[in-house]
GROMACS .gro file of C-alpha atoms in nm:
model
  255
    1UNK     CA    1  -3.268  -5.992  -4.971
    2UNK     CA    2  -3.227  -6.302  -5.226
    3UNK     CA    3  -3.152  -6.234  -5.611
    4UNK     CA    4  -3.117  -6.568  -5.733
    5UNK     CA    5  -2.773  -6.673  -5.951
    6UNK     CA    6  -3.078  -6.770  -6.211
    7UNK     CA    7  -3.391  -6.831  -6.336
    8UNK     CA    8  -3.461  -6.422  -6.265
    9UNK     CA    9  -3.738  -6.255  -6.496
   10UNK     CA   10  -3.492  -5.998  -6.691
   11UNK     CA   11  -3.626  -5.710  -6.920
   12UNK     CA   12  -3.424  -5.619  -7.196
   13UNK     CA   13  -3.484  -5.286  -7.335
   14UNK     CA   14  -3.372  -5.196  -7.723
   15UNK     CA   15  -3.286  -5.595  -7.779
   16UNK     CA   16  -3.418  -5.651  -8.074
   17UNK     CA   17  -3.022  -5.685  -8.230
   18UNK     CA   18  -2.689  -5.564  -8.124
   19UNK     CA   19  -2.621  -5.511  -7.761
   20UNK     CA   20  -2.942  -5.560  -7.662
   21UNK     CA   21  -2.976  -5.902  -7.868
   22UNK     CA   22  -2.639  -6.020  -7.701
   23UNK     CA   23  -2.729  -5.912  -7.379
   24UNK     CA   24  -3.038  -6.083  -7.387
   25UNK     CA   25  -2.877  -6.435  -7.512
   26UNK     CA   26  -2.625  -6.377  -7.187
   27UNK     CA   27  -2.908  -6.413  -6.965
   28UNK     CA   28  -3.090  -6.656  -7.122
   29UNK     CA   29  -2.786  -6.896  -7.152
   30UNK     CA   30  -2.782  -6.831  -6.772
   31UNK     CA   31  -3.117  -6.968  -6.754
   32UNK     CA   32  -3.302  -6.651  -6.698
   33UNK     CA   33  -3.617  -6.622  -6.863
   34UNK     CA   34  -3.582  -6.279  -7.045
   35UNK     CA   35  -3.895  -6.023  -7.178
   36UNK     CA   36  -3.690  -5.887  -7.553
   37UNK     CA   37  -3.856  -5.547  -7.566
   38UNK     CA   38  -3.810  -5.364  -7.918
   39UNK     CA   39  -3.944  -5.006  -8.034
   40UNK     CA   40  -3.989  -5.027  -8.450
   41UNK     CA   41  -3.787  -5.345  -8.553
   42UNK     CA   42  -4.046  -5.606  -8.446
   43UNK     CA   43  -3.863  -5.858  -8.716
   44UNK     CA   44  -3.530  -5.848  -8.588
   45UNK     CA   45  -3.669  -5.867  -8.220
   46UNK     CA   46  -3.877  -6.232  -8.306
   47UNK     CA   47  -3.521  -6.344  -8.442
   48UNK     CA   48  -3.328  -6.278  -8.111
   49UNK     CA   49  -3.647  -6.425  -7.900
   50UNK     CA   50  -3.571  -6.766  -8.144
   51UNK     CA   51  -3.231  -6.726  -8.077
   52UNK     CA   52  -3.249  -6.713  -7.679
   53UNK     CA   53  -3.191  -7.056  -7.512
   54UNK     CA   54  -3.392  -7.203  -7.272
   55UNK     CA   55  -3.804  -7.085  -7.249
   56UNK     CA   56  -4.016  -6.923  -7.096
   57UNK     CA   57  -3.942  -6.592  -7.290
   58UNK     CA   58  -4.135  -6.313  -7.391
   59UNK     CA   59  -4.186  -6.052  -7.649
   60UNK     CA   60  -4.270  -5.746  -7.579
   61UNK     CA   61  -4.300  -5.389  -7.807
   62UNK     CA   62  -4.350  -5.009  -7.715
   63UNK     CA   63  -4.225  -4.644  -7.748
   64UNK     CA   64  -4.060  -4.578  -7.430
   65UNK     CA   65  -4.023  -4.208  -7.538
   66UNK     CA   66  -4.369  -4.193  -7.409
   67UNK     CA   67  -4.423  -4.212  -7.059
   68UNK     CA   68  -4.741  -4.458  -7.050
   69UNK     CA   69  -4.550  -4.667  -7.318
   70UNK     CA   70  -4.305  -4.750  -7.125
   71UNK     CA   71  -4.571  -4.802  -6.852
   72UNK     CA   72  -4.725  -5.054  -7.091
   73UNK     CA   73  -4.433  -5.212  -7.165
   74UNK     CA   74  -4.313  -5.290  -6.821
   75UNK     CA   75  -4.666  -5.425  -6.716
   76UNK     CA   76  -4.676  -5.611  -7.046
   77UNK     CA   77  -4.335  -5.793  -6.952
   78UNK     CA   78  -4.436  -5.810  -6.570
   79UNK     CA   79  -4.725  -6.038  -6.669
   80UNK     CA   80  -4.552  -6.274  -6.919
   81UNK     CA   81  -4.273  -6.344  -6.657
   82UNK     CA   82  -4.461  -6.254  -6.343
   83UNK     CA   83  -4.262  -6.026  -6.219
   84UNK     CA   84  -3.924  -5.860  -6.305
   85UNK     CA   85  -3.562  -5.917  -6.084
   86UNK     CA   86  -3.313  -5.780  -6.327
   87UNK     CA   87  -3.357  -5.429  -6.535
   88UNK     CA   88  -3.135  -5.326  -6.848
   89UNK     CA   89  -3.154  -5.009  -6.985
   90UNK     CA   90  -3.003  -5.094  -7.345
   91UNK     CA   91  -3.264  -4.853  -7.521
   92UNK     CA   92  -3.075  -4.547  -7.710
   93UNK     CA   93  -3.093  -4.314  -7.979
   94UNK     CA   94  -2.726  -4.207  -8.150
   95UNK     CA   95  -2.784  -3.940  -8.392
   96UNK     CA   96  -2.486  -3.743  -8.552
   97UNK     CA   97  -2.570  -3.387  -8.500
   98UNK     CA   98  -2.223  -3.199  -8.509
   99UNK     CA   99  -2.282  -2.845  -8.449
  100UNK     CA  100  -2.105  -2.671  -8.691
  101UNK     CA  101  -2.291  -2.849  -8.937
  102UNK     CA  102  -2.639  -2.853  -8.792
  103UNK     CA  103  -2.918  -2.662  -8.840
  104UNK     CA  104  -3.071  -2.514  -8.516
  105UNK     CA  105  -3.453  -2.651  -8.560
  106UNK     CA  106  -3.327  -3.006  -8.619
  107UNK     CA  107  -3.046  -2.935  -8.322
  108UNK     CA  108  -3.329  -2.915  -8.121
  109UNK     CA  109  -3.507  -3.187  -8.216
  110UNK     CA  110  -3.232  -3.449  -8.212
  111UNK     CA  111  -3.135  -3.270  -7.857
  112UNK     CA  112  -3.545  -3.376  -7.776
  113UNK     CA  113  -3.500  -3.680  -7.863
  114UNK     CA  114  -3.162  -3.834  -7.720
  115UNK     CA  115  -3.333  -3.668  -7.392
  116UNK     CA  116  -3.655  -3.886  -7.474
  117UNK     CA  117  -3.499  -4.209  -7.542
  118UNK     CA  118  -3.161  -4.199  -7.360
  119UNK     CA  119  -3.197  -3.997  -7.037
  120UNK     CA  120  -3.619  -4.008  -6.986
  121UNK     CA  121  -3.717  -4.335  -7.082
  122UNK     CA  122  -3.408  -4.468  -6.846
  123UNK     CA  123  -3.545  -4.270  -6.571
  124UNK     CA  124  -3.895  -4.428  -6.585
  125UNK     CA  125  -3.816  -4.764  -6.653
  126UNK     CA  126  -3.596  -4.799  -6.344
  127UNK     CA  127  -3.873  -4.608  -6.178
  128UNK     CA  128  -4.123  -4.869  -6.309
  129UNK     CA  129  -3.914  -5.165  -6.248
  130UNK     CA  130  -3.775  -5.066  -5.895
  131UNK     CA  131  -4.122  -5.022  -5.766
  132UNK     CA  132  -4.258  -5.356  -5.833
  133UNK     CA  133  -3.897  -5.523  -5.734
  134UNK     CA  134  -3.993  -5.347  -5.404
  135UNK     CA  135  -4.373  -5.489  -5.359
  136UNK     CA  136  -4.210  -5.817  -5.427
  137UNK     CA  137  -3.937  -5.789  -5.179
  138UNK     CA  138  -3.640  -5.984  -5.294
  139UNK     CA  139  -3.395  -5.707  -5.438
  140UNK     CA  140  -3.361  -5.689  -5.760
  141UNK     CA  141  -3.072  -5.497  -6.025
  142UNK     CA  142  -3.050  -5.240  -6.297
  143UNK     CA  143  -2.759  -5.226  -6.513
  144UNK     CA  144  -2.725  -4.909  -6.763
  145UNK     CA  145  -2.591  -4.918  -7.051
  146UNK     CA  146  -2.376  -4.564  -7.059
  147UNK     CA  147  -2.086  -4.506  -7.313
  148UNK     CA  148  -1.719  -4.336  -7.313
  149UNK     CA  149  -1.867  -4.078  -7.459
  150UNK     CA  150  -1.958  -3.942  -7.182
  151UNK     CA  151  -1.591  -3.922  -7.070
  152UNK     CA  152  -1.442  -3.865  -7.387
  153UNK     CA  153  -1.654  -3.657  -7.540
  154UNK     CA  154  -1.871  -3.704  -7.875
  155UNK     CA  155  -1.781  -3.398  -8.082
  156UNK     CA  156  -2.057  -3.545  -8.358
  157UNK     CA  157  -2.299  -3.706  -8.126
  158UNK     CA  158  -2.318  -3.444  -7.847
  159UNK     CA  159  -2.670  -3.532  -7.733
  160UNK     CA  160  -2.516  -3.866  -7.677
  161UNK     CA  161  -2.250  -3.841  -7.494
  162UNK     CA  162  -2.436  -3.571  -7.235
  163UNK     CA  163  -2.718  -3.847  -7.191
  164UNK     CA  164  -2.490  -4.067  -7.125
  165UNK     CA  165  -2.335  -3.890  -6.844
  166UNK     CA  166  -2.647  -3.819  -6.717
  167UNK     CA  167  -2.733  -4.182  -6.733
  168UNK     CA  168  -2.415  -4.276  -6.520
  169UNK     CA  169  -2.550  -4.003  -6.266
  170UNK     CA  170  -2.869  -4.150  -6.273
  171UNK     CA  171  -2.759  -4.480  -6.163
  172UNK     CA  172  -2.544  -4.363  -5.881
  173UNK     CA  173  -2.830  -4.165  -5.722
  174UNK     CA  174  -3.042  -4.492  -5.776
  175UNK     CA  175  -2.779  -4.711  -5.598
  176UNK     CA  176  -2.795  -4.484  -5.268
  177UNK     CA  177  -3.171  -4.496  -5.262
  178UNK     CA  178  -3.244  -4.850  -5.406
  179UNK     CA  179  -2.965  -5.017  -5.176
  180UNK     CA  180  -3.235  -5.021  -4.875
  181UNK     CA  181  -3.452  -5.268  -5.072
  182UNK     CA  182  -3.173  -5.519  -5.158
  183UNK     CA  183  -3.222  -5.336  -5.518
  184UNK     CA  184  -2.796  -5.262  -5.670
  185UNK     CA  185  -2.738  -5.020  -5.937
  186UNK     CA  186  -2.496  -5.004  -6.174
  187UNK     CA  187  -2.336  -4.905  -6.533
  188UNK     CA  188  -2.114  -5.024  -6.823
  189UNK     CA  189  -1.920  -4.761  -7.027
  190UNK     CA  190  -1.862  -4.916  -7.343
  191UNK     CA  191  -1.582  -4.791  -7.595
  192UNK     CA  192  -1.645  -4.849  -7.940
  193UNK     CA  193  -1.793  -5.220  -8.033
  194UNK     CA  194  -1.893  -5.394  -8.320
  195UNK     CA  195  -2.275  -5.386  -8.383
  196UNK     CA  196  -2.476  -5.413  -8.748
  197UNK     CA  197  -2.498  -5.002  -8.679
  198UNK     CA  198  -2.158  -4.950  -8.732
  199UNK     CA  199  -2.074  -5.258  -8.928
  200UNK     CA  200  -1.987  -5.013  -9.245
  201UNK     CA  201  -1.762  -4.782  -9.015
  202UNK     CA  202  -1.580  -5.039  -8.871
  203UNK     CA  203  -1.527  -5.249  -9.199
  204UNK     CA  204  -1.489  -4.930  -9.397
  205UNK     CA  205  -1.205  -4.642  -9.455
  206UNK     CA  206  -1.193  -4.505  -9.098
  207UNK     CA  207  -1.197  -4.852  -8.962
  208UNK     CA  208  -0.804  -4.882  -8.912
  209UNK     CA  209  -0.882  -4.562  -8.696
  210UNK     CA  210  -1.100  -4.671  -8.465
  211UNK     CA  211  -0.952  -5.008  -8.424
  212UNK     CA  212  -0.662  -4.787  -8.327
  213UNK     CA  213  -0.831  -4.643  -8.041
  214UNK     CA  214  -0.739  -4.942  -7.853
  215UNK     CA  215  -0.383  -5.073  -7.790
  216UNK     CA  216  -0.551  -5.440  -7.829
  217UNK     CA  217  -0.579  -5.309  -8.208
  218UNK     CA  218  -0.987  -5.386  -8.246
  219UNK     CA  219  -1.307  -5.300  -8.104
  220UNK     CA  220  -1.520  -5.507  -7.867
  221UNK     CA  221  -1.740  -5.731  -7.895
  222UNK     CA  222  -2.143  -5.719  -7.783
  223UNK     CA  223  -2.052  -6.049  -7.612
  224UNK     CA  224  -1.799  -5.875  -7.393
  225UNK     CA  225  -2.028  -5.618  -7.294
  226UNK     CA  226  -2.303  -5.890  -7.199
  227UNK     CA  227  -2.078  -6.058  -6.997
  228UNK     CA  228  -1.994  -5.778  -6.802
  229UNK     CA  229  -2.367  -5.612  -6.794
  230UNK     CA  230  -2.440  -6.024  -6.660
  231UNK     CA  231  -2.179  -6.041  -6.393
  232UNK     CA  232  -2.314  -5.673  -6.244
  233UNK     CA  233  -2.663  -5.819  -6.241
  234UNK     CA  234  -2.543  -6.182  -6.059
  235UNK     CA  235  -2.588  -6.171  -5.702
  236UNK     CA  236  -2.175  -6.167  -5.661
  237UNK     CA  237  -2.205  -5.755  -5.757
  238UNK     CA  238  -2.431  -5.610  -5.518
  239UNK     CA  239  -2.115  -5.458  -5.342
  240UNK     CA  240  -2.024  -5.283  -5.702
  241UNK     CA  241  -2.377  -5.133  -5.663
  242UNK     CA  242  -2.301  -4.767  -5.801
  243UNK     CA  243  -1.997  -4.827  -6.019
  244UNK     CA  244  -1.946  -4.717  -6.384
  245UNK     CA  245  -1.749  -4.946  -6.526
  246UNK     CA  246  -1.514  -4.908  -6.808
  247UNK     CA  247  -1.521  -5.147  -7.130
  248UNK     CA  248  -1.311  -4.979  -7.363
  249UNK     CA  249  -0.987  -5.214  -7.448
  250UNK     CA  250  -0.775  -4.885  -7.252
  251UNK     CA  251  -0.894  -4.646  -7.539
  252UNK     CA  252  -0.994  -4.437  -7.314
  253UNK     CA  253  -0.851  -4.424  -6.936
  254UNK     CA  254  -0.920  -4.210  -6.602
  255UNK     CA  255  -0.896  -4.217  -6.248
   0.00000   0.00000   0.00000
């Protein structure tokens, strides 16, 4: 199998800013041509496509919480890059849903839709992707984007931090199966990093708080994150095909 160090066609889920926007200048900087898929925020997603160096990028925009979306999607990004080497599941939904505090019909609803976004649309885009990495034959990587949370625990965000665990599960099974078709699988757990999401957190009362999570005394940066979710996706990481691996500045440690 041959991944290339570069010029790979990368799909980008959720990278219309944030994570996803950083992630996406990481690989372009790399000189990988890069498809910047977005679900609602079309605008921001044209502002990290201008941002991205190099060319030969894409666009491309879709609901992935619906099964032929994300179908549509991934052959919409396929076509502009002809073909796709390199998978990132950035996509999420983080709604605060505390359960002493929430309602059962809208429990259930946020519960349907961290499952949609998170867990499902995960599922089928690595299904989507792998496939057509195997037809073409030269291996391939998915990195997911998991969270602490699903270590920690996410007392207001339960949904999230369960889909993220079974995100990191996900990828492991993937790894065993995939690893026959030069395809490696793996996943970042990121602690808490700064994003426009939760700018006003960070910057705002509880900020000293959770910049106290960390003995480093801040939060990460999406550019750390990148780097990492880059490195798992060069051809150097196919032996740390299965790993979760831990960004968190040691706010959170296990063995």
């Amino acid at each position: 199998m041959n991944v290339p160090a570069s010029g790979r066609r990368v799909f980008v889920s959720g990278a219309s800013r944030g994570l996803g926007r950083a992630v996406a200048r990481a690989f372009a900087a790399n000189g990988d041509r890069v498809a910047v898929h977005f679900g609602s925020r079309e605008e921001d997603a044209r502002t990290t496509l201008a941002s991205l160096a190099g060319s030969g990028h894409t666009l491309v925009g879709g609901d992935l919480a619906d099964p032929s979306g994300a179908a549509a999607v991934v052959d919409a990004a396929a076509e502009a890059l002809g073909g796709i080497d390199v998978l990132v599941n950035n996509a999420a939904v983080n709604i605060r849903h505390p359960l002493p505090e929430t309602p059962y019909e809208e429990w259930v609803a946020v519960w349907q839709q961290h499952v949609a976004v998170n867990l499902l649309a995960t599922a089928n885009l690595s299904h989507l992707a792998a496939r057509r990495m195997i037809d073409q034959g030269g291996g391939g990587r998915i990195v997911n984007i998991g969270s602490r949370g699903a270590f920690r625990g996410e007392p207001d965000h339960p949904a999230y931090g369960a889909t993220k665990a079974a995100v990191h599960a996900l990828g492991q099974s993937l790894a065993v199966s995939l690893a026959p078709y030069g395809i490696a699988v793996a996943s970042v757990a990121p602690g808490f990093f700064a994003t426009e999401r939760v700018a006003p957190r960070v910057e705002g009362p509880e900020g000293a708080a959770i910049r106290a999570q960390s003995p480093f005394g801040r939060v990460g940066s999406a550019e750390e994150i990148a780097a990492a979710v880059l490195w798992l996706a060069s051809p150097a990481a196919e032996w740390s095909s299965g790993t979760i691996l831990d960004l968190n500045g040691a706010s959170h440690l296990r063995s």
